[in-house]
PDB file of C-alpha atoms in Angstrom:
ATOM      1  CA  UNK A 241    -122.924  11.805 -15.877  1.00 47.00           C
ATOM      2  CA  UNK A 242    -120.910  10.534 -18.942  1.00 61.00           C
ATOM      3  CA  UNK A 243    -118.771   7.561 -18.120  1.00 72.00           C
ATOM      4  CA  UNK A 244    -114.957   8.048 -18.471  1.00 82.00           C
ATOM      5  CA  UNK A 245    -113.816   6.884 -22.061  1.00 86.00           C
ATOM      6  CA  UNK A 246    -111.430   4.479 -20.338  1.00 89.00           C
ATOM      7  CA  UNK A 247    -113.499   3.215 -17.609  1.00 85.00           C
ATOM      8  CA  UNK A 248    -111.957   2.361 -14.420  1.00 88.00           C
ATOM      9  CA  UNK A 249    -108.357   3.196 -15.655  1.00 91.00           C
ATOM     10  CA  UNK A 250    -109.184   6.474 -17.264  1.00 93.00           C
ATOM     11  CA  UNK A 251    -107.383   8.897 -14.728  1.00 95.00           C
ATOM     12  CA  UNK A 252    -104.302   6.668 -15.120  1.00 96.00           C
ATOM     13  CA  UNK A 253    -104.183   6.780 -18.665  1.00 96.00           C
ATOM     14  CA  UNK A 254    -104.885  10.545 -18.587  1.00 96.00           C
ATOM     15  CA  UNK A 255    -101.974  10.641 -16.418  1.00 97.00           C
ATOM     16  CA  UNK A 256     -99.554   8.595 -18.631  1.00 97.00           C
ATOM     17  CA  UNK A 257    -100.575  10.537 -21.710  1.00 97.00           C
ATOM     18  CA  UNK A 258     -99.792  13.704 -20.083  1.00 96.00           C
ATOM     19  CA  UNK A 259     -96.201  12.909 -20.184  1.00 93.00           C
ATOM     20  CA  UNK A 260     -94.471  12.990 -23.762  1.00 94.00           C
ATOM     21  CA  UNK A 261     -91.584  10.334 -24.276  1.00 97.00           C
ATOM     22  CA  UNK A 262     -88.219  12.063 -25.200  1.00 96.00           C
ATOM     23  CA  UNK A 263     -86.206   8.923 -26.311  1.00 98.00           C
ATOM     24  CA  UNK A 264     -86.786   5.396 -27.463  1.00 98.00           C
ATOM     25  CA  UNK A 265     -86.480   3.893 -23.823  1.00 98.00           C
ATOM     26  CA  UNK A 266     -89.173   6.410 -22.883  1.00 98.00           C
ATOM     27  CA  UNK A 267     -91.519   5.279 -25.499  1.00 98.00           C
ATOM     28  CA  UNK A 268     -91.235   1.470 -24.550  1.00 98.00           C
ATOM     29  CA  UNK A 269     -91.817   2.399 -20.974  1.00 98.00           C
ATOM     30  CA  UNK A 270     -94.922   4.297 -21.940  1.00 98.00           C
ATOM     31  CA  UNK A 271     -96.110   1.422 -24.029  1.00 98.00           C
ATOM     32  CA  UNK A 272     -95.349  -0.896 -21.367  1.00 98.00           C
ATOM     33  CA  UNK A 273     -97.497   0.798 -18.896  1.00 97.00           C
ATOM     34  CA  UNK A 274    -100.231   1.762 -21.263  1.00 97.00           C
ATOM     35  CA  UNK A 275    -100.418  -2.073 -21.860  1.00 94.00           C
ATOM     36  CA  UNK A 276    -100.704  -3.053 -18.119  1.00 93.00           C
ATOM     37  CA  UNK A 277    -103.431  -0.451 -18.096  1.00 93.00           C
ATOM     38  CA  UNK A 278    -105.385  -1.728 -21.275  1.00 91.00           C
ATOM     39  CA  UNK A 279    -105.390  -5.239 -20.064  1.00 87.00           C
ATOM     40  CA  UNK A 280    -107.453  -3.923 -16.680  1.00 87.00           C
ATOM     41  CA  UNK A 281    -110.407  -2.553 -18.789  1.00 81.00           C
ATOM     42  CA  UNK A 282    -113.519  -4.820 -18.334  1.00 71.00           C
ATOM     43  CA  UNK A 283    -113.239  -7.378 -21.148  1.00 65.00           C
ATOM     44  CA  UNK A 284    -115.903  -7.281 -23.996  1.00 56.00           C
ATOM     45  CA  UNK A 285    -115.339 -11.027 -24.349  1.00 47.00           C
ATOM     46  CA  UNK A 286    -111.592 -12.198 -24.342  1.00 54.00           C
ATOM     47  CA  UNK A 287    -109.737  -9.377 -25.332  1.00 67.00           C
ATOM     48  CA  UNK A 288    -109.148  -5.689 -25.472  1.00 83.00           C
ATOM     49  CA  UNK A 289    -108.912  -4.432 -28.996  1.00 85.00           C
ATOM     50  CA  UNK A 290    -106.458  -1.776 -28.308  1.00 92.00           C
ATOM     51  CA  UNK A 291    -104.351  -4.026 -26.339  1.00 89.00           C
ATOM     52  CA  UNK A 292    -104.242  -6.367 -28.936  1.00 86.00           C
ATOM     53  CA  UNK A 293    -102.399  -3.887 -31.102  1.00 92.00           C
ATOM     54  CA  UNK A 294    -100.468  -2.266 -28.237  1.00 95.00           C
ATOM     55  CA  UNK A 295     -98.758  -5.491 -27.496  1.00 91.00           C
ATOM     56  CA  UNK A 296     -97.619  -5.792 -31.113  1.00 91.00           C
ATOM     57  CA  UNK A 297     -96.119  -2.071 -31.185  1.00 95.00           C
ATOM     58  CA  UNK A 298     -94.565  -2.619 -27.851  1.00 96.00           C
ATOM     59  CA  UNK A 299     -92.814  -5.989 -28.993  1.00 92.00           C
ATOM     60  CA  UNK A 300     -91.420  -4.332 -32.305  1.00 94.00           C
ATOM     61  CA  UNK A 301     -90.229  -1.100 -30.433  1.00 97.00           C
ATOM     62  CA  UNK A 302     -88.636  -3.187 -27.842  1.00 97.00           C
ATOM     63  CA  UNK A 303     -86.586  -4.973 -30.725  1.00 95.00           C
ATOM     64  CA  UNK A 304     -85.801  -1.468 -32.473  1.00 97.00           C
ATOM     65  CA  UNK A 305     -84.202  -0.617 -28.721  1.00 97.00           C
ATOM     66  CA  UNK A 306     -82.356  -3.580 -28.801  1.00 97.00           C
ATOM     67  CA  UNK A 307     -80.913  -2.800 -32.272  1.00 97.00           C
ATOM     68  CA  UNK A 308     -80.217   1.024 -31.379  1.00 97.00           C
ATOM     69  CA  UNK A 309     -78.078  -0.792 -28.158  1.00 96.00           C
ATOM     70  CA  UNK A 310     -76.504  -3.344 -30.473  1.00 96.00           C
ATOM     71  CA  UNK A 311     -75.549  -0.907 -33.190  1.00 95.00           C
ATOM     72  CA  UNK A 312     -77.842  -2.253 -35.764  1.00 96.00           C
ATOM     73  CA  UNK A 313     -78.267   0.549 -37.421  1.00 97.00           C
ATOM     74  CA  UNK A 314     -76.205   3.039 -39.269  1.00 97.00           C
ATOM     75  CA  UNK A 315     -77.592   5.990 -38.227  1.00 97.00           C
ATOM     76  CA  UNK A 316     -79.154   5.682 -34.751  1.00 97.00           C
ATOM     77  CA  UNK A 317     -79.950   9.421 -34.622  1.00 97.00           C
ATOM     78  CA  UNK A 318     -82.338   9.296 -37.348  1.00 98.00           C
ATOM     79  CA  UNK A 319     -83.813   5.800 -36.041  1.00 97.00           C
ATOM     80  CA  UNK A 320     -84.326   7.096 -32.837  1.00 98.00           C
ATOM     81  CA  UNK A 321     -85.812  10.498 -33.782  1.00 98.00           C
ATOM     82  CA  UNK A 322     -88.021   8.501 -36.114  1.00 98.00           C
ATOM     83  CA  UNK A 323     -89.357   6.089 -33.327  1.00 98.00           C
ATOM     84  CA  UNK A 324     -90.088   9.052 -31.098  1.00 98.00           C
ATOM     85  CA  UNK A 325     -92.164  11.052 -33.525  1.00 98.00           C
ATOM     86  CA  UNK A 326     -93.948   7.767 -34.855  1.00 98.00           C
ATOM     87  CA  UNK A 327     -94.863   7.027 -31.062  1.00 98.00           C
ATOM     88  CA  UNK A 328     -95.939  10.813 -30.556  1.00 98.00           C
ATOM     89  CA  UNK A 329     -98.672  10.304 -33.077  1.00 98.00           C
ATOM     90  CA  UNK A 330    -100.463   7.083 -31.283  1.00 98.00           C
ATOM     91  CA  UNK A 331    -100.125   8.845 -28.112  1.00 98.00           C
ATOM     92  CA  UNK A 332    -101.758  11.921 -29.683  1.00 98.00           C
ATOM     93  CA  UNK A 333    -104.737  10.056 -31.322  1.00 98.00           C
ATOM     94  CA  UNK A 334    -105.089   8.471 -27.694  1.00 97.00           C
ATOM     95  CA  UNK A 335    -105.137  11.932 -25.870  1.00 97.00           C
ATOM     96  CA  UNK A 336    -107.540  13.320 -28.658  1.00 97.00           C
ATOM     97  CA  UNK A 337    -109.673  10.288 -28.012  1.00 95.00           C
ATOM     98  CA  UNK A 338    -109.396  10.441 -24.341  1.00 95.00           C
ATOM     99  CA  UNK A 339    -110.755  14.181 -24.361  1.00 94.00           C
ATOM    100  CA  UNK A 340    -113.715  13.183 -26.804  1.00 92.00           C
ATOM    101  CA  UNK A 341    -112.060  15.371 -29.427  1.00 95.00           C
ATOM    102  CA  UNK A 342    -113.557  15.509 -32.972  1.00 95.00           C
ATOM    103  CA  UNK A 343    -110.370  16.131 -34.359  1.00 96.00           C
ATOM    104  CA  UNK A 344    -109.110  12.460 -33.467  1.00 97.00           C
ATOM    105  CA  UNK A 345    -107.670  10.916 -36.564  1.00 98.00           C
ATOM    106  CA  UNK A 346    -110.625   8.694 -38.620  1.00 97.00           C
ATOM    107  CA  UNK A 347    -107.796   6.037 -38.997  1.00 97.00           C
ATOM    108  CA  UNK A 348    -107.664   5.438 -35.333  1.00 98.00           C
ATOM    109  CA  UNK A 349    -111.442   6.228 -34.085  1.00 96.00           C
ATOM    110  CA  UNK A 350    -112.604   3.126 -36.218  1.00 93.00           C
ATOM    111  CA  UNK A 351    -110.343   1.021 -33.475  1.00 94.00           C
ATOM    112  CA  UNK A 352    -111.049   2.941 -30.382  1.00 93.00           C
ATOM    113  CA  UNK A 353    -114.610   2.711 -30.896  1.00 90.00           C
ATOM    114  CA  UNK A 354    -114.460  -1.152 -30.686  1.00 85.00           C
ATOM    115  CA  UNK A 355    -113.372  -0.458 -27.013  1.00 79.00           C
ATOM    116  CA  UNK A 356    -117.208  -0.587 -26.132  1.00 68.00           C
ATOM    117  CA  UNK A 357    -118.219  -3.511 -28.575  1.00 65.00           C
ATOM    118  CA  UNK A 358    -119.097  -5.092 -30.474  1.00 63.00           C
ATOM    119  CA  UNK A 359    -116.114  -7.521 -29.807  1.00 65.00           C
ATOM    120  CA  UNK A 360    -113.120  -7.525 -32.706  1.00 69.00           C
ATOM    121  CA  UNK A 361    -111.046 -10.531 -32.947  1.00 77.00           C
ATOM    122  CA  UNK A 362    -107.340 -10.125 -31.734  1.00 80.00           C
ATOM    123  CA  UNK A 363    -105.775 -10.451 -34.992  1.00 79.00           C
ATOM    124  CA  UNK A 364    -108.153  -7.990 -36.933  1.00 84.00           C
ATOM    125  CA  UNK A 365    -107.549  -5.526 -33.864  1.00 87.00           C
ATOM    126  CA  UNK A 366    -103.795  -5.559 -34.275  1.00 87.00           C
ATOM    127  CA  UNK A 367    -103.810  -5.428 -37.979  1.00 88.00           C
ATOM    128  CA  UNK A 368    -106.307  -2.453 -37.705  1.00 92.00           C
ATOM    129  CA  UNK A 369    -103.874  -0.660 -35.378  1.00 94.00           C
ATOM    130  CA  UNK A 370    -100.948  -1.649 -37.829  1.00 93.00           C
ATOM    131  CA  UNK A 371    -102.859   0.114 -40.482  1.00 95.00           C
ATOM    132  CA  UNK A 372    -103.736   3.294 -38.834  1.00 97.00           C
ATOM    133  CA  UNK A 373    -100.039   3.739 -37.537  1.00 97.00           C
ATOM    134  CA  UNK A 374     -98.052   2.936 -40.741  1.00 96.00           C
ATOM    135  CA  UNK A 375    -100.714   4.360 -43.300  1.00 97.00           C
ATOM    136  CA  UNK A 376    -101.464   7.496 -41.905  1.00 98.00           C
ATOM    137  CA  UNK A 377     -99.221   8.116 -38.958  1.00 98.00           C
ATOM    138  CA  UNK A 378     -95.587   6.900 -40.403  1.00 98.00           C
ATOM    139  CA  UNK A 379     -95.520   9.408 -43.526  1.00 98.00           C
ATOM    140  CA  UNK A 380     -95.790  12.476 -41.207  1.00 98.00           C
ATOM    141  CA  UNK A 381     -93.534  11.202 -38.545  1.00 98.00           C
ATOM    142  CA  UNK A 382     -91.024  10.527 -41.289  1.00 98.00           C
ATOM    143  CA  UNK A 383     -91.512  14.118 -42.694  1.00 98.00           C
ATOM    144  CA  UNK A 384     -91.223  15.769 -39.207  1.00 98.00           C
ATOM    145  CA  UNK A 385     -88.024  13.570 -38.438  1.00 98.00           C
ATOM    146  CA  UNK A 386     -86.208  14.656 -41.623  1.00 98.00           C
ATOM    147  CA  UNK A 387     -87.216  18.361 -40.920  1.00 97.00           C
ATOM    148  CA  UNK A 388     -85.712  18.068 -37.641  1.00 97.00           C
ATOM    149  CA  UNK A 389     -82.407  16.753 -38.608  1.00 97.00           C
ATOM    150  CA  UNK A 390     -82.329  18.820 -41.772  1.00 96.00           C
ATOM    151  CA  UNK A 391     -82.284  16.089 -44.181  1.00 96.00           C
ATOM    152  CA  UNK A 392     -84.803  14.782 -46.542  1.00 96.00           C
ATOM    153  CA  UNK A 393     -86.399  11.391 -47.689  1.00 97.00           C
ATOM    154  CA  UNK A 394     -83.789  10.102 -50.403  1.00 97.00           C
ATOM    155  CA  UNK A 395     -83.733   6.624 -51.528  1.00 98.00           C
ATOM    156  CA  UNK A 396     -80.443   4.492 -51.031  1.00 97.00           C
ATOM    157  CA  UNK A 397     -79.205   6.637 -48.134  1.00 97.00           C
ATOM    158  CA  UNK A 398     -78.051   5.298 -44.784  1.00 97.00           C
ATOM    159  CA  UNK A 399     -81.425   6.743 -43.363  1.00 97.00           C
ATOM    160  CA  UNK A 400     -83.546   4.875 -45.762  1.00 98.00           C
ATOM    161  CA  UNK A 401     -81.515   1.666 -45.490  1.00 97.00           C
ATOM    162  CA  UNK A 402     -81.965   1.861 -41.795  1.00 98.00           C
ATOM    163  CA  UNK A 403     -85.730   2.508 -42.389  1.00 98.00           C
ATOM    164  CA  UNK A 404     -85.854  -0.738 -44.509  1.00 96.00           C
ATOM    165  CA  UNK A 405     -84.182  -2.785 -41.701  1.00 96.00           C
ATOM    166  CA  UNK A 406     -87.451  -2.557 -39.708  1.00 95.00           C
ATOM    167  CA  UNK A 407     -88.878  -4.450 -41.980  1.00 94.00           C
ATOM    168  CA  UNK A 408     -86.369  -7.327 -41.044  1.00 92.00           C
ATOM    169  CA  UNK A 409     -87.624  -6.659 -37.730  1.00 92.00           C
ATOM    170  CA  UNK A 410     -91.054  -7.506 -38.325  1.00 86.00           C
ATOM    171  CA  UNK A 411     -90.366 -10.503 -40.550  1.00 84.00           C
ATOM    172  CA  UNK A 412     -88.547 -11.877 -37.358  1.00 85.00           C
ATOM    173  CA  UNK A 413     -91.486 -11.086 -34.863  1.00 78.00           C
ATOM    174  CA  UNK A 414     -94.107 -11.573 -37.264  1.00 79.00           C
ATOM    175  CA  UNK A 415     -94.784 -15.289 -36.783  1.00 67.00           C
ATOM    176  CA  UNK A 416     -94.896 -15.435 -33.096  1.00 64.00           C
ATOM    177  CA  UNK A 417     -96.914 -12.523 -32.858  1.00 66.00           C
ATOM    178  CA  UNK A 418     -99.494 -13.785 -35.496  1.00 60.00           C
ATOM    179  CA  UNK A 419     -99.819 -17.091 -33.865  1.00 51.00           C
ATOM    180  CA  UNK A 420    -100.493 -15.610 -30.327  1.00 51.00           C
ATOM    181  CA  UNK A 421    -103.739 -14.014 -31.953  1.00 50.00           C
ATOM    182  CA  UNK A 422    -104.976 -17.059 -33.277  1.00 51.00           C
ATOM    183  CA  UNK A 423    -107.663 -19.695 -31.474  1.00 50.00           C
ATOM    184  CA  UNK A 424    -106.862 -23.220 -31.479  1.00 45.00           C
ATOM    185  CA  UNK A 425    -108.800 -24.232 -34.597  1.00 36.00           C
ATOM    186  CA  UNK A 426    -106.806 -21.300 -36.325  1.00 45.00           C
ATOM    187  CA  UNK A 427    -103.619 -22.743 -35.274  1.00 40.00           C
ATOM    188  CA  UNK A 428    -104.451 -26.259 -36.875  1.00 40.00           C
ATOM    189  CA  UNK A 429    -105.053 -24.459 -40.173  1.00 42.00           C
ATOM    190  CA  UNK A 430    -101.879 -22.467 -39.841  1.00 46.00           C
ATOM    191  CA  UNK A 431    -100.063 -25.500 -39.489  1.00 46.00           C
ATOM    192  CA  UNK A 432    -101.740 -26.920 -42.491  1.00 41.00           C
ATOM    193  CA  UNK A 433    -100.639 -23.723 -44.294  1.00 47.00           C
ATOM    194  CA  UNK A 434     -96.934 -24.197 -43.509  1.00 46.00           C
ATOM    195  CA  UNK A 435     -94.927 -20.809 -43.841  1.00 50.00           C
ATOM    196  CA  UNK A 436     -97.161 -19.224 -46.448  1.00 44.00           C
ATOM    197  CA  UNK A 437     -98.996 -16.904 -43.877  1.00 50.00           C
ATOM    198  CA  UNK A 438     -95.992 -15.595 -42.430  1.00 52.00           C
ATOM    199  CA  UNK A 439     -94.438 -14.999 -46.046  1.00 38.00           C
ATOM    200  CA  UNK A 440     -97.403 -12.821 -47.223  1.00 41.00           C
ATOM    201  CA  UNK A 441     -97.984 -11.030 -44.327  1.00 56.00           C
ATOM    202  CA  UNK A 442     -94.248  -9.928 -44.169  1.00 53.00           C
ATOM    203  CA  UNK A 443     -94.458  -8.826 -47.822  1.00 68.00           C
ATOM    204  CA  UNK A 444     -97.688  -7.006 -46.750  1.00 77.00           C
ATOM    205  CA  UNK A 445     -95.877  -4.884 -44.100  1.00 84.00           C
ATOM    206  CA  UNK A 446     -92.901  -4.447 -46.498  1.00 90.00           C
ATOM    207  CA  UNK A 447     -95.308  -2.899 -49.102  1.00 91.00           C
ATOM    208  CA  UNK A 448     -97.210  -1.071 -46.747  1.00 94.00           C
ATOM    209  CA  UNK A 449     -94.052   0.781 -45.220  1.00 95.00           C
ATOM    210  CA  UNK A 450     -92.908   1.558 -48.974  1.00 96.00           C
ATOM    211  CA  UNK A 451     -96.179   3.097 -49.615  1.00 97.00           C
ATOM    212  CA  UNK A 452     -95.553   5.229 -46.399  1.00 97.00           C
ATOM    213  CA  UNK A 453     -92.105   6.239 -47.505  1.00 98.00           C
ATOM    214  CA  UNK A 454     -93.610   7.205 -50.836  1.00 98.00           C
ATOM    215  CA  UNK A 455     -96.150   8.941 -49.253  1.00 98.00           C
ATOM    216  CA  UNK A 456     -93.715  10.839 -47.036  1.00 98.00           C
ATOM    217  CA  UNK A 457     -91.615  11.829 -49.921  1.00 98.00           C
ATOM    218  CA  UNK A 458     -94.962  13.176 -51.498  1.00 97.00           C
ATOM    219  CA  UNK A 459     -95.624  15.372 -48.334  1.00 98.00           C
ATOM    220  CA  UNK A 460     -92.137  16.480 -48.218  1.00 98.00           C
ATOM    221  CA  UNK A 461     -92.277  18.171 -51.584  1.00 97.00           C
ATOM    222  CA  UNK A 462     -95.370  20.005 -50.350  1.00 96.00           C
ATOM    223  CA  UNK A 463     -94.466  20.892 -46.796  1.00 95.00           C
ATOM    224  CA  UNK A 464     -94.456  24.342 -47.168  1.00 95.00           C
ATOM    225  CA  UNK A 465     -97.884  24.588 -48.612  1.00 97.00           C
ATOM    226  CA  UNK A 466    -100.572  24.159 -45.725  1.00 96.00           C
ATOM    227  CA  UNK A 467    -103.349  23.397 -48.105  1.00 97.00           C
ATOM    228  CA  UNK A 468    -101.664  20.764 -49.915  1.00 97.00           C
ATOM    229  CA  UNK A 469    -100.407  19.162 -46.822  1.00 97.00           C
ATOM    230  CA  UNK A 470    -103.931  19.316 -45.297  1.00 97.00           C
ATOM    231  CA  UNK A 471    -105.282  17.546 -48.523  1.00 97.00           C
ATOM    232  CA  UNK A 472    -102.532  14.785 -48.154  1.00 97.00           C
ATOM    233  CA  UNK A 473    -103.528  14.295 -44.389  1.00 97.00           C
ATOM    234  CA  UNK A 474    -107.284  14.024 -45.428  1.00 98.00           C
ATOM    235  CA  UNK A 475    -106.346  11.697 -47.984  1.00 98.00           C
ATOM    236  CA  UNK A 476    -104.333   9.107 -45.900  1.00 98.00           C
ATOM    237  CA  UNK A 477    -106.777   9.339 -43.119  1.00 98.00           C
ATOM    238  CA  UNK A 478    -109.789   8.599 -45.266  1.00 98.00           C
ATOM    239  CA  UNK A 479    -108.011   5.681 -46.820  1.00 97.00           C
ATOM    240  CA  UNK A 480    -106.750   4.415 -43.662  1.00 97.00           C
ATOM    241  CA  UNK A 481    -110.282   4.723 -42.093  1.00 97.00           C
ATOM    242  CA  UNK A 482    -111.980   2.754 -44.742  1.00 96.00           C
ATOM    243  CA  UNK A 483    -109.155   0.023 -44.657  1.00 94.00           C
ATOM    244  CA  UNK A 484    -109.333  -0.011 -40.970  1.00 94.00           C
ATOM    245  CA  UNK A 485    -113.380  -0.792 -40.787  1.00 93.00           C
ATOM    246  CA  UNK A 486    -112.785  -3.379 -43.549  1.00 91.00           C
ATOM    247  CA  UNK A 487    -110.004  -5.157 -41.492  1.00 90.00           C
ATOM    248  CA  UNK A 488    -112.849  -4.945 -38.447  1.00 90.00           C
ATOM    249  CA  UNK A 489    -115.589  -5.984 -40.247  1.00 85.00           C
ATOM    250  CA  UNK A 490    -116.653  -9.651 -40.414  1.00 75.00           C
ATOM    251  CA  UNK A 491    -115.131  -9.928 -43.796  1.00 65.00           C
ATOM    252  CA  UNK A 492    -111.962  -8.545 -42.562  1.00 57.00           C
ATOM    253  CA  UNK A 493    -111.907 -11.126 -39.876  1.00 56.00           C
ATOM    254  CA  UNK A 494    -112.808 -13.994 -41.949  1.00 50.00           C
ATOM    255  CA  UNK A 495    -110.059 -12.962 -44.415  1.00 48.00           C
ATOM    256  CA  UNK A 496    -107.521 -13.098 -41.661  1.00 51.00           C
TER     257      UNK A 496
END
């Protein structure tokens, strides 16, 4: 008999993924419940690789929700829809993996496979999840959002400026999040490095999200051409999967 993908919490995760969040508070609720389930998985050594990413995602999304309540964004309808579309792709990938589907995006599979070992360190695990979610999921979430709102991804618009505000949220949260993944000896090195690690990781997030915006513009132009769109999907999935494997490799762990 095949062991359930999620071990003792498999049935609970199946039930959670059966529901589709319709707004940002529901996304935060889903991520919170998922985090509670993931940390109950039998540990490989010290942490659950997917929980390491999910914790980061929950932190950023919770801050986005606060921004929506505080009128931080000029176009909250756009940001809300993008947040829901973005999260849907993460939950869809989890659902496909839960069903052992061969159509699970390769960008996500490289992280999901680490649930059964070999163990992956917390920071590379979180980075691999961010890579899959931004480099693969985000361009398509943007296209779906703009299509739903009957708008388009144009530089310099209120929607683009709101999109860039998410970079500021990352920059604000990265230092605390990153240090939460480090071991004691790594924290000592981090202290010696000063703010340089926080700075370059913030710059990396900003660059990666800009690339995702450019890829969304490219997909937008060919959105009515199924063959061209599938080619873009394959290209982005392959690229994100290759980077994910590197991040989760011993070399990737060493570099971080």
